[in-house]
PDB file of N, CA and C and ligand atoms in Angstrom:
ATOM      1  N   MET A  20       9.677  14.079  -1.851  1.00 86.00           N
ATOM      2  CA  MET A  20       8.338  13.608  -1.493  1.00 86.00           C
ATOM      3  C   MET A  20       7.861  14.281  -0.212  1.00 86.00           C
ATOM      4  N   GLN A  21       6.564  14.272  -0.027  1.00 89.00           N
ATOM      5  CA  GLN A  21       6.013  14.805   1.212  1.00 89.00           C
ATOM      6  C   GLN A  21       5.838  13.662   2.196  1.00 89.00           C
ATOM      7  N   GLY A  22       6.207  13.921   3.430  1.00 94.00           N
ATOM      8  CA  GLY A  22       6.051  12.860   4.415  1.00 94.00           C
ATOM      9  C   GLY A  22       6.646  13.294   5.727  1.00 94.00           C
ATOM     10  N   ASP A  23       6.571  12.402   6.672  1.00 97.00           N
ATOM     11  CA  ASP A  23       7.116  12.693   7.992  1.00 97.00           C
ATOM     12  C   ASP A  23       8.594  12.305   8.018  1.00 97.00           C
ATOM     13  N   ARG A  24       9.430  13.320   8.014  1.00 97.00           N
ATOM     14  CA  ARG A  24      10.875  13.109   7.878  1.00 97.00           C
ATOM     15  C   ARG A  24      11.431  12.191   8.970  1.00 97.00           C
ATOM     16  N   LEU A  25      11.045  12.446  10.206  1.00 98.00           N
ATOM     17  CA  LEU A  25      11.578  11.688  11.332  1.00 98.00           C
ATOM     18  C   LEU A  25      11.190  10.209  11.242  1.00 98.00           C
ATOM     19  N   HIS A  26       9.907   9.961  10.983  1.00 98.00           N
ATOM     20  CA  HIS A  26       9.465   8.562  10.914  1.00 98.00           C
ATOM     21  C   HIS A  26      10.029   7.841   9.692  1.00 98.00           C
ATOM     22  N   LEU A  27      10.128   8.556   8.564  1.00 97.00           N
ATOM     23  CA  LEU A  27      10.689   7.911   7.370  1.00 97.00           C
ATOM     24  C   LEU A  27      12.172   7.590   7.566  1.00 97.00           C
ATOM     25  N   LEU A  28      12.864   8.464   8.259  1.00 97.00           N
ATOM     26  CA  LEU A  28      14.270   8.184   8.579  1.00 97.00           C
ATOM     27  C   LEU A  28      14.375   6.959   9.485  1.00 97.00           C
ATOM     28  N   SER A  29      13.454   6.859  10.427  1.00 98.00           N
ATOM     29  CA  SER A  29      13.458   5.701  11.326  1.00 98.00           C
ATOM     30  C   SER A  29      13.153   4.403  10.583  1.00 98.00           C
ATOM     31  N   VAL A  30      12.331   4.498   9.545  1.00 98.00           N
ATOM     32  CA  VAL A  30      12.058   3.318   8.712  1.00 98.00           C
ATOM     33  C   VAL A  30      13.365   2.832   8.090  1.00 98.00           C
ATOM     34  N   VAL A  31      14.099   3.760   7.481  1.00 97.00           N
ATOM     35  CA  VAL A  31      15.370   3.396   6.844  1.00 97.00           C
ATOM     36  C   VAL A  31      16.329   2.827   7.891  1.00 97.00           C
ATOM     37  N   PHE A  32      16.372   3.477   9.042  1.00 98.00           N
ATOM     38  CA  PHE A  32      17.257   3.022  10.111  1.00 98.00           C
ATOM     39  C   PHE A  32      16.905   1.594  10.547  1.00 98.00           C
ATOM     40  N   ASN A  33      15.626   1.322  10.716  1.00 98.00           N
ATOM     41  CA  ASN A  33      15.189  -0.016  11.135  1.00 98.00           C
ATOM     42  C   ASN A  33      15.564  -1.082  10.113  1.00 98.00           C
ATOM     43  N   LEU A  34      15.384  -0.752   8.824  1.00 97.00           N
ATOM     44  CA  LEU A  34      15.705  -1.734   7.783  1.00 97.00           C
ATOM     45  C   LEU A  34      17.218  -1.965   7.709  1.00 97.00           C
ATOM     46  N   LEU A  35      17.995  -0.891   7.888  1.00 97.00           N
ATOM     47  CA  LEU A  35      19.458  -1.046   7.891  1.00 97.00           C
ATOM     48  C   LEU A  35      19.914  -1.823   9.129  1.00 97.00           C
ATOM     49  N   ASP A  36      19.278  -1.537  10.255  1.00 96.00           N
ATOM     50  CA  ASP A  36      19.598  -2.243  11.495  1.00 96.00           C
ATOM     51  C   ASP A  36      19.389  -3.752  11.299  1.00 96.00           C
ATOM     52  N   ASN A  37      18.251  -4.115  10.726  1.00 96.00           N
ATOM     53  CA  ASN A  37      17.985  -5.528  10.460  1.00 96.00           C
ATOM     54  C   ASN A  37      19.003  -6.112   9.484  1.00 96.00           C
ATOM     55  N   ALA A  38      19.273  -5.365   8.407  1.00 96.00           N
ATOM     56  CA  ALA A  38      20.204  -5.872   7.393  1.00 96.00           C
ATOM     57  C   ALA A  38      21.560  -6.194   8.025  1.00 96.00           C
ATOM     58  N   LEU A  39      22.005  -5.348   8.950  1.00 95.00           N
ATOM     59  CA  LEU A  39      23.285  -5.584   9.625  1.00 95.00           C
ATOM     60  C   LEU A  39      23.171  -6.720  10.625  1.00 95.00           C
ATOM     61  N   LYS A  40      22.072  -6.702  11.396  1.00 93.00           N
ATOM     62  CA  LYS A  40      21.895  -7.682  12.484  1.00 93.00           C
ATOM     63  C   LYS A  40      21.787  -9.113  11.988  1.00 93.00           C
ATOM     64  N   TYR A  41      21.141  -9.276  10.830  1.00 93.00           N
ATOM     65  CA  TYR A  41      20.885 -10.633  10.351  1.00 93.00           C
ATOM     66  C   TYR A  41      21.844 -11.039   9.241  1.00 93.00           C
ATOM     67  N   SER A  42      22.985 -10.376   9.181  1.00 92.00           N
ATOM     68  CA  SER A  42      24.016 -10.739   8.214  1.00 92.00           C
ATOM     69  C   SER A  42      25.299 -11.089   8.952  1.00 92.00           C
ATOM     70  N   PRO A  43      25.475 -12.353   9.246  1.00 89.00           N
ATOM     71  CA  PRO A  43      26.719 -12.737   9.915  1.00 89.00           C
ATOM     72  C   PRO A  43      27.884 -12.568   8.940  1.00 89.00           C
ATOM     73  N   GLY A  44      29.060 -12.377   9.484  1.00 90.00           N
ATOM     74  CA  GLY A  44      30.212 -12.151   8.602  1.00 90.00           C
ATOM     75  C   GLY A  44      30.209 -10.717   8.129  1.00 90.00           C
ATOM     76  N   GLU A  45      30.789 -10.500   6.975  1.00 93.00           N
ATOM     77  CA  GLU A  45      30.869  -9.128   6.459  1.00 93.00           C
ATOM     78  C   GLU A  45      29.607  -8.784   5.683  1.00 93.00           C
ATOM     79  N   PRO A  46      28.814  -7.842   6.207  1.00 94.00           N
ATOM     80  CA  PRO A  46      27.554  -7.536   5.522  1.00 94.00           C
ATOM     81  C   PRO A  46      27.782  -6.779   4.216  1.00 94.00           C
ATOM     82  N   SER A  47      26.966  -7.105   3.242  1.00 97.00           N
ATOM     83  CA  SER A  47      26.952  -6.341   2.006  1.00 97.00           C
ATOM     84  C   SER A  47      25.503  -5.910   1.796  1.00 97.00           C
ATOM     85  N   ILE A  48      25.291  -4.611   1.779  1.00 98.00           N
ATOM     86  CA  ILE A  48      23.922  -4.102   1.738  1.00 98.00           C
ATOM     87  C   ILE A  48      23.723  -3.247   0.501  1.00 98.00           C
ATOM     88  N   GLN A  49      22.640  -3.565  -0.212  1.00 98.00           N
ATOM     89  CA  GLN A  49      22.346  -2.847  -1.455  1.00 98.00           C
ATOM     90  C   GLN A  49      21.118  -1.965  -1.217  1.00 98.00           C
ATOM     91  N   ILE A  50      21.288  -0.671  -1.428  1.00 97.00           N
ATOM     92  CA  ILE A  50      20.166   0.242  -1.203  1.00 97.00           C
ATOM     93  C   ILE A  50      19.753   0.848  -2.534  1.00 97.00           C
ATOM     94  N   GLU A  51      18.470   0.790  -2.821  1.00 97.00           N
ATOM     95  CA  GLU A  51      17.977   1.336  -4.083  1.00 97.00           C
ATOM     96  C   GLU A  51      16.775   2.222  -3.835  1.00 97.00           C
ATOM     97  N   LEU A  52      16.727   3.316  -4.538  1.00 95.00           N
ATOM     98  CA  LEU A  52      15.575   4.192  -4.436  1.00 95.00           C
ATOM     99  C   LEU A  52      15.104   4.489  -5.855  1.00 95.00           C
ATOM    100  N   ASN A  53      13.869   4.113  -6.132  1.00 96.00           N
ATOM    101  CA  ASN A  53      13.308   4.360  -7.462  1.00 96.00           C
ATOM    102  C   ASN A  53      12.004   5.115  -7.303  1.00 96.00           C
ATOM    103  N   GLY A  54      11.552   5.718  -8.359  1.00 94.00           N
ATOM    104  CA  GLY A  54      10.267   6.378  -8.244  1.00 94.00           C
ATOM    105  C   GLY A  54       9.925   7.226  -9.439  1.00 94.00           C
ATOM    106  N   ASP A  55       8.687   7.674  -9.436  1.00 94.00           N
ATOM    107  CA  ASP A  55       8.249   8.634 -10.431  1.00 94.00           C
ATOM    108  C   ASP A  55       7.516   9.747  -9.691  1.00 94.00           C
ATOM    109  N   ASP A  56       6.689  10.501 -10.380  1.00 91.00           N
ATOM    110  CA  ASP A  56       6.039  11.615  -9.682  1.00 91.00           C
ATOM    111  C   ASP A  56       4.914  11.154  -8.759  1.00 91.00           C
ATOM    112  N   LYS A  57       4.608   9.854  -8.754  1.00 91.00           N
ATOM    113  CA  LYS A  57       3.522   9.366  -7.893  1.00 91.00           C
ATOM    114  C   LYS A  57       4.009   8.483  -6.747  1.00 91.00           C
ATOM    115  N   ASN A  58       5.011   7.668  -7.027  1.00 92.00           N
ATOM    116  CA  ASN A  58       5.433   6.671  -6.043  1.00 92.00           C
ATOM    117  C   ASN A  58       6.933   6.673  -5.831  1.00 92.00           C
ATOM    118  N   VAL A  59       7.312   6.301  -4.611  1.00 93.00           N
ATOM    119  CA  VAL A  59       8.726   6.136  -4.301  1.00 93.00           C
ATOM    120  C   VAL A  59       8.896   4.709  -3.798  1.00 93.00           C
ATOM    121  N   GLU A  60       9.895   4.007  -4.322  1.00 95.00           N
ATOM    122  CA  GLU A  60      10.135   2.637  -3.869  1.00 95.00           C
ATOM    123  C   GLU A  60      11.551   2.528  -3.325  1.00 95.00           C
ATOM    124  N   LEU A  61      11.619   2.142  -2.057  1.00 96.00           N
ATOM    125  CA  LEU A  61      12.914   1.960  -1.409  1.00 96.00           C
ATOM    126  C   LEU A  61      13.161   0.471  -1.242  1.00 96.00           C
ATOM    127  N   SER A  62      14.333   0.032  -1.614  1.00 96.00           N
ATOM    128  CA  SER A  62      14.666  -1.377  -1.455  1.00 96.00           C
ATOM    129  C   SER A  62      16.004  -1.508  -0.732  1.00 96.00           C
ATOM    130  N   ILE A  63      16.014  -2.320   0.316  1.00 97.00           N
ATOM    131  CA  ILE A  63      17.247  -2.565   1.065  1.00 97.00           C
ATOM    132  C   ILE A  63      17.470  -4.073   1.094  1.00 97.00           C
ATOM    133  N   LYS A  64      18.555  -4.480   0.465  1.00 97.00           N
ATOM    134  CA  LYS A  64      18.801  -5.910   0.276  1.00 97.00           C
ATOM    135  C   LYS A  64      20.098  -6.284   0.982  1.00 97.00           C
ATOM    136  N   ASP A  65      20.080  -7.373   1.749  1.00 97.00           N
ATOM    137  CA  ASP A  65      21.312  -7.794   2.397  1.00 97.00           C
ATOM    138  C   ASP A  65      21.686  -9.201   1.977  1.00 97.00           C
ATOM    139  N   ASN A  66      22.880  -9.608   2.349  1.00 96.00           N
ATOM    140  CA  ASN A  66      23.375 -10.936   1.965  1.00 96.00           C
ATOM    141  C   ASN A  66      23.369 -11.868   3.176  1.00 96.00           C
ATOM    142  N   GLY A  67      22.433 -11.609   4.097  1.00 94.00           N
ATOM    143  CA  GLY A  67      22.392 -12.371   5.339  1.00 94.00           C
ATOM    144  C   GLY A  67      21.571 -13.643   5.257  1.00 94.00           C
ATOM    145  N   ILE A  68      20.989 -14.004   6.395  1.00 92.00           N
ATOM    146  CA  ILE A  68      20.336 -15.314   6.517  1.00 92.00           C
ATOM    147  C   ILE A  68      19.015 -15.392   5.758  1.00 92.00           C
ATOM    148  N   GLY A  69      18.448 -14.249   5.394  1.00 94.00           N
ATOM    149  CA  GLY A  69      17.190 -14.266   4.639  1.00 94.00           C
ATOM    150  C   GLY A  69      16.005 -14.657   5.515  1.00 94.00           C
ATOM    151  N   ILE A  70      14.832 -14.637   4.929  1.00 95.00           N
ATOM    152  CA  ILE A  70      13.609 -14.976   5.662  1.00 95.00           C
ATOM    153  C   ILE A  70      12.863 -16.028   4.858  1.00 95.00           C
ATOM    154  N   ALA A  71      12.638 -17.204   5.448  1.00 95.00           N
ATOM    155  CA  ALA A  71      11.936 -18.281   4.746  1.00 95.00           C
ATOM    156  C   ALA A  71      10.571 -17.769   4.280  1.00 95.00           C
ATOM    157  N   THR A  72      10.158 -18.219   3.103  1.00 95.00           N
ATOM    158  CA  THR A  72       8.902 -17.742   2.491  1.00 95.00           C
ATOM    159  C   THR A  72       7.731 -17.821   3.453  1.00 95.00           C
ATOM    160  N   GLU A  73       7.657 -18.901   4.220  1.00 95.00           N
ATOM    161  CA  GLU A  73       6.510 -19.084   5.121  1.00 95.00           C
ATOM    162  C   GLU A  73       6.427 -17.989   6.192  1.00 95.00           C
ATOM    163  N   TYR A  74       7.568 -17.400   6.532  1.00 96.00           N
ATOM    164  CA  TYR A  74       7.556 -16.369   7.587  1.00 96.00           C
ATOM    165  C   TYR A  74       7.442 -14.948   7.043  1.00 96.00           C
ATOM    166  N   GLN A  75       7.629 -14.793   5.741  1.00 94.00           N
ATOM    167  CA  GLN A  75       7.661 -13.430   5.190  1.00 94.00           C
ATOM    168  C   GLN A  75       6.419 -12.601   5.496  1.00 94.00           C
ATOM    169  N   PRO A  76       5.198 -13.189   5.420  1.00 92.00           N
ATOM    170  CA  PRO A  76       4.029 -12.353   5.739  1.00 92.00           C
ATOM    171  C   PRO A  76       3.933 -12.032   7.233  1.00 92.00           C
ATOM    172  N   LYS A  77       4.628 -12.794   8.064  1.00 96.00           N
ATOM    173  CA  LYS A  77       4.477 -12.640   9.514  1.00 96.00           C
ATOM    174  C   LYS A  77       5.414 -11.609  10.138  1.00 96.00           C
ATOM    175  N   VAL A  78       6.509 -11.296   9.447  1.00 96.00           N
ATOM    176  CA  VAL A  78       7.529 -10.448  10.082  1.00 96.00           C
ATOM    177  C   VAL A  78       7.041  -9.025  10.366  1.00 96.00           C
ATOM    178  N   PHE A  79       5.909  -8.642   9.750  1.00 96.00           N
ATOM    179  CA  PHE A  79       5.385  -7.297  10.004  1.00 96.00           C
ATOM    180  C   PHE A  79       4.452  -7.276  11.217  1.00 96.00           C
ATOM    181  N   GLU A  80       4.196  -8.460  11.805  1.00 97.00           N
ATOM    182  CA  GLU A  80       3.344  -8.511  13.011  1.00 97.00           C
ATOM    183  C   GLU A  80       4.148  -8.103  14.236  1.00 97.00           C
ATOM    184  N   LYS A  81       3.434  -7.456  15.148  1.00 97.00           N
ATOM    185  CA  LYS A  81       4.069  -7.020  16.391  1.00 97.00           C
ATOM    186  C   LYS A  81       4.629  -8.215  17.162  1.00 97.00           C
ATOM    187  N   PHE A  82       5.831  -8.118  17.647  1.00 96.00           N
ATOM    188  CA  PHE A  82       6.525  -9.113  18.484  1.00 96.00           C
ATOM    189  C   PHE A  82       6.911 -10.403  17.760  1.00 96.00           C
ATOM    190  N   PHE A  83       6.657 -10.464  16.436  1.00 96.00           N
ATOM    191  CA  PHE A  83       7.041 -11.704  15.748  1.00 96.00           C
ATOM    192  C   PHE A  83       8.528 -11.706  15.418  1.00 96.00           C
ATOM    193  N   ARG A  84       9.200 -12.791  15.776  1.00 94.00           N
ATOM    194  CA  ARG A  84      10.582 -13.016  15.368  1.00 94.00           C
ATOM    195  C   ARG A  84      10.669 -14.406  14.757  1.00 94.00           C
ATOM    196  N   VAL A  85      11.379 -14.552  13.689  1.00 93.00           N
ATOM    197  CA  VAL A  85      11.523 -15.866  13.067  1.00 93.00           C
ATOM    198  C   VAL A  85      12.187 -16.796  14.080  1.00 93.00           C
ATOM    199  N   PRO A  86      11.555 -17.947  14.363  1.00 91.00           N
ATOM    200  CA  PRO A  86      12.177 -18.864  15.309  1.00 91.00           C
ATOM    201  C   PRO A  86      13.540 -19.304  14.782  1.00 91.00           C
ATOM    202  N   ALA A  87      14.567 -19.149  15.619  1.00 81.00           N
ATOM    203  CA  ALA A  87      15.921 -19.372  15.110  1.00 81.00           C
ATOM    204  C   ALA A  87      16.644 -20.496  15.846  1.00 81.00           C
ATOM    205  N   GLY A  88      15.968 -21.150  16.787  1.00 68.00           N
ATOM    206  CA  GLY A  88      16.666 -22.169  17.569  1.00 68.00           C
ATOM    207  C   GLY A  88      17.884 -21.539  18.198  1.00 68.00           C
ATOM    208  N   ASP A  89      19.016 -22.200  18.101  1.00 58.00           N
ATOM    209  CA  ASP A  89      20.213 -21.563  18.651  1.00 58.00           C
ATOM    210  C   ASP A  89      21.196 -21.196  17.541  1.00 58.00           C
ATOM    211  N   THR A  90      20.663 -21.040  16.334  1.00 57.00           N
ATOM    212  CA  THR A  90      21.572 -20.753  15.223  1.00 57.00           C
ATOM    213  C   THR A  90      22.075 -19.317  15.231  1.00 57.00           C
ATOM    214  N   HIS A  91      21.302 -18.386  15.754  1.00 58.00           N
ATOM    215  CA  HIS A  91      21.824 -17.026  15.925  1.00 58.00           C
ATOM    216  C   HIS A  91      21.182 -16.406  17.151  1.00 58.00           C
ATOM    217  N   ASN A  92      21.916 -15.537  17.802  1.00 72.00           N
ATOM    218  CA  ASN A  92      21.381 -14.993  19.046  1.00 72.00           C
ATOM    219  C   ASN A  92      21.323 -13.473  19.012  1.00 72.00           C
ATOM    220  N   THR A  93      20.813 -12.950  17.911  1.00 85.00           N
ATOM    221  CA  THR A  93      20.655 -11.506  17.810  1.00 85.00           C
ATOM    222  C   THR A  93      19.516 -11.056  18.709  1.00 85.00           C
ATOM    223  N   LYS A  94      19.709  -9.925  19.321  1.00 87.00           N
ATOM    224  CA  LYS A  94      18.685  -9.432  20.241  1.00 87.00           C
ATOM    225  C   LYS A  94      17.670  -8.561  19.516  1.00 87.00           C
ATOM    226  N   GLY A  95      16.469  -8.572  20.008  1.00 91.00           N
ATOM    227  CA  GLY A  95      15.432  -7.736  19.409  1.00 91.00           C
ATOM    228  C   GLY A  95      14.099  -8.056  20.032  1.00 91.00           C
ATOM    229  N   TYR A  96      13.143  -7.190  19.771  1.00 92.00           N
ATOM    230  CA  TYR A  96      11.808  -7.381  20.358  1.00 92.00           C
ATOM    231  C   TYR A  96      10.776  -7.801  19.319  1.00 92.00           C
ATOM    232  N   GLY A  97      11.155  -7.781  18.071  1.00 95.00           N
ATOM    233  CA  GLY A  97      10.168  -8.094  17.034  1.00 95.00           C
ATOM    234  C   GLY A  97       9.232  -6.921  16.788  1.00 95.00           C
ATOM    235  N   LEU A  98       9.709  -5.720  17.071  1.00 97.00           N
ATOM    236  CA  LEU A  98       8.833  -4.543  16.921  1.00 97.00           C
ATOM    237  C   LEU A  98       9.185  -3.679  15.712  1.00 97.00           C
ATOM    238  N   GLY A  99      10.454  -3.749  15.282  1.00 97.00           N
ATOM    239  CA  GLY A  99      10.917  -2.831  14.236  1.00 97.00           C
ATOM    240  C   GLY A  99      10.049  -2.857  12.979  1.00 97.00           C
ATOM    241  N   LEU A 100       9.793  -4.037  12.447  1.00 97.00           N
ATOM    242  CA  LEU A 100       9.071  -4.106  11.173  1.00 97.00           C
ATOM    243  C   LEU A 100       7.587  -3.787  11.310  1.00 97.00           C
ATOM    244  N   SER A 101       7.014  -4.003  12.501  1.00 97.00           N
ATOM    245  CA  SER A 101       5.606  -3.611  12.656  1.00 97.00           C
ATOM    246  C   SER A 101       5.513  -2.085  12.671  1.00 97.00           C
ATOM    247  N   TYR A 102       6.511  -1.446  13.245  1.00 98.00           N
ATOM    248  CA  TYR A 102       6.601   0.022  13.194  1.00 98.00           C
ATOM    249  C   TYR A 102       6.776   0.483  11.738  1.00 98.00           C
ATOM    250  N   VAL A 103       7.694  -0.166  11.026  1.00 97.00           N
ATOM    251  CA  VAL A 103       7.933   0.167   9.623  1.00 97.00           C
ATOM    252  C   VAL A 103       6.640   0.061   8.816  1.00 97.00           C
ATOM    253  N   ALA A 104       5.916  -1.052   8.999  1.00 96.00           N
ATOM    254  CA  ALA A 104       4.677  -1.268   8.251  1.00 96.00           C
ATOM    255  C   ALA A 104       3.656  -0.176   8.572  1.00 96.00           C
ATOM    256  N   HIS A 105       3.611   0.231   9.842  1.00 97.00           N
ATOM    257  CA  HIS A 105       2.671   1.262  10.268  1.00 97.00           C
ATOM    258  C   HIS A 105       2.981   2.604   9.592  1.00 97.00           C
ATOM    259  N   VAL A 106       4.262   2.988   9.606  1.00 97.00           N
ATOM    260  CA  VAL A 106       4.660   4.265   9.006  1.00 97.00           C
ATOM    261  C   VAL A 106       4.408   4.243   7.490  1.00 97.00           C
ATOM    262  N   VAL A 107       4.753   3.118   6.853  1.00 96.00           N
ATOM    263  CA  VAL A 107       4.549   3.002   5.406  1.00 96.00           C
ATOM    264  C   VAL A 107       3.057   3.112   5.079  1.00 96.00           C
ATOM    265  N   GLU A 108       2.233   2.451   5.871  1.00 96.00           N
ATOM    266  CA  GLU A 108       0.788   2.505   5.641  1.00 96.00           C
ATOM    267  C   GLU A 108       0.254   3.932   5.802  1.00 96.00           C
ATOM    268  N   LYS A 109       0.754   4.639   6.796  1.00 96.00           N
ATOM    269  CA  LYS A 109       0.325   6.026   7.015  1.00 96.00           C
ATOM    270  C   LYS A 109       0.727   6.939   5.860  1.00 96.00           C
ATOM    271  N   HIS A 110       1.757   6.516   5.086  1.00 95.00           N
ATOM    272  CA  HIS A 110       2.155   7.272   3.907  1.00 95.00           C
ATOM    273  C   HIS A 110       1.514   6.688   2.648  1.00 95.00           C
ATOM    274  N   LYS A 111       0.463   5.908   2.845  1.00 93.00           N
ATOM    275  CA  LYS A 111      -0.305   5.287   1.755  1.00 93.00           C
ATOM    276  C   LYS A 111       0.572   4.375   0.894  1.00 93.00           C
ATOM    277  N   GLY A 112       1.483   3.684   1.544  1.00 93.00           N
ATOM    278  CA  GLY A 112       2.350   2.768   0.818  1.00 93.00           C
ATOM    279  C   GLY A 112       2.032   1.323   1.165  1.00 93.00           C
ATOM    280  N   ASP A 113       2.775   0.420   0.579  1.00 89.00           N
ATOM    281  CA  ASP A 113       2.643  -0.975   0.991  1.00 89.00           C
ATOM    282  C   ASP A 113       4.013  -1.640   1.029  1.00 89.00           C
ATOM    283  N   ASN A 114       4.049  -2.786   1.696  1.00 83.00           N
ATOM    284  CA  ASN A 114       5.310  -3.510   1.843  1.00 83.00           C
ATOM    285  C   ASN A 114       5.366  -4.625   0.822  1.00 83.00           C
ATOM    286  N   ILE A 115       6.227  -4.449  -0.135  1.00 73.00           N
ATOM    287  CA  ILE A 115       6.413  -5.527  -1.113  1.00 73.00           C
ATOM    288  C   ILE A 115       7.767  -6.132  -0.786  1.00 73.00           C
ATOM    289  N   HIS A 116       7.865  -7.431  -0.758  1.00 65.00           N
ATOM    290  CA  HIS A 116       9.182  -7.994  -0.502  1.00 65.00           C
ATOM    291  C   HIS A 116       9.445  -9.196  -1.358  1.00 65.00           C
TER     292      HIS A 116
HETATM  293  N1  ATP B   3      17.103  -8.442   6.979  1.00 81.10           N
HETATM  294  C1  ATP B   3      16.641  -9.517   7.612  1.00 81.10           C
HETATM  295  N2  ATP B   3      17.196 -10.743   7.389  1.00 81.10           N
HETATM  296  C2  ATP B   3      16.717 -11.834   8.009  1.00 81.10           C
HETATM  297  N3  ATP B   3      15.696 -11.844   8.886  1.00 81.10           N
HETATM  298  C3  ATP B   3      15.112 -10.664   9.151  1.00 81.10           C
HETATM  299  C4  ATP B   3      15.544  -9.442   8.528  1.00 81.10           C
HETATM  300  N4  ATP B   3      14.761  -8.439   8.973  1.00 81.10           N
HETATM  301  C5  ATP B   3      13.900  -8.996   9.843  1.00 81.10           C
HETATM  302  N5  ATP B   3      14.096 -10.329   9.961  1.00 81.10           N
HETATM  303  C6  ATP B   3      13.321 -11.268  10.804  1.00 81.10           C
HETATM  304  O1  ATP B   3      12.079 -10.648  11.100  1.00 81.10           O
HETATM  305  C7  ATP B   3      11.917 -10.522  12.517  1.00 81.10           C
HETATM  306  C8  ATP B   3      11.154  -9.247  12.813  1.00 81.10           C
HETATM  307  O2  ATP B   3      11.985  -8.119  12.552  1.00 81.10           O
HETATM  308  P1  ATP B   3      11.835  -6.836  13.455  1.00 81.10           P
HETATM  309  O3  ATP B   3      12.742  -5.785  12.935  1.00 81.10           O
HETATM  310  O4  ATP B   3      10.364  -6.520  13.567  1.00 81.10           O
HETATM  311  O5  ATP B   3      12.276  -7.332  14.906  1.00 81.10           O
HETATM  312  P2  ATP B   3      13.737  -7.499  15.559  1.00 81.10           P
HETATM  313  O6  ATP B   3      14.798  -7.012  14.631  1.00 81.10           O
HETATM  314  O7  ATP B   3      13.808  -8.919  16.022  1.00 81.10           O
HETATM  315  O8  ATP B   3      13.653  -6.581  16.855  1.00 81.10           O
HETATM  316  P3  ATP B   3      13.589  -4.989  16.952  1.00 81.10           P
HETATM  317  O9  ATP B   3      13.558  -4.431  15.544  1.00 81.10           O
HETATM  318  O10 ATP B   3      12.330  -4.727  17.698  1.00 81.10           O
HETATM  319  O11 ATP B   3      14.834  -4.609  17.683  1.00 81.10           O
HETATM  320  C9  ATP B   3      13.318 -10.582  13.078  1.00 81.10           C
HETATM  321  O12 ATP B   3      13.317 -11.049  14.413  1.00 81.10           O
HETATM  322  C10 ATP B   3      13.998 -11.571  12.138  1.00 81.10           C
HETATM  323  O13 ATP B   3      13.652 -12.890  12.514  1.00 81.10           O
HETATM  324 MG1   MG B   4      14.571  -5.008  13.798  1.00 81.10          MG
END
């Protein structure tokens, strides 16, 4: 596909980083790449804590982190997925989850 190699690599890195960060215990990560001559679909699935339905539309907002109380103390700024959404949009894609 045509695209910005560096930014697309960073997208994958960010999604893998999250998959590892939010999977306590031994992470199991499933990566899938599908596509045809028009579209490419990348899917990264983990066996971690998941994201409650109510928060799913919000995780792409800048600085948003799912409120976790004291159940997990992973560090982050809430910026990774807003960056991901931006790069995907610039490649005329969308975020389906
Ligand atoms: N794979 C995942 N499993 C569970 N929750 C996730 C996952 N990916 C993202 N989230 C939730 O979405 C929020 C936003 O993710 P995002 O990558 O934007 O920020 P971050 O990981 O907290 O920090 P940063 O990426 O800036 O280091 C996270 O704080 C977390 O609450
Ligand atoms: Mg992140």
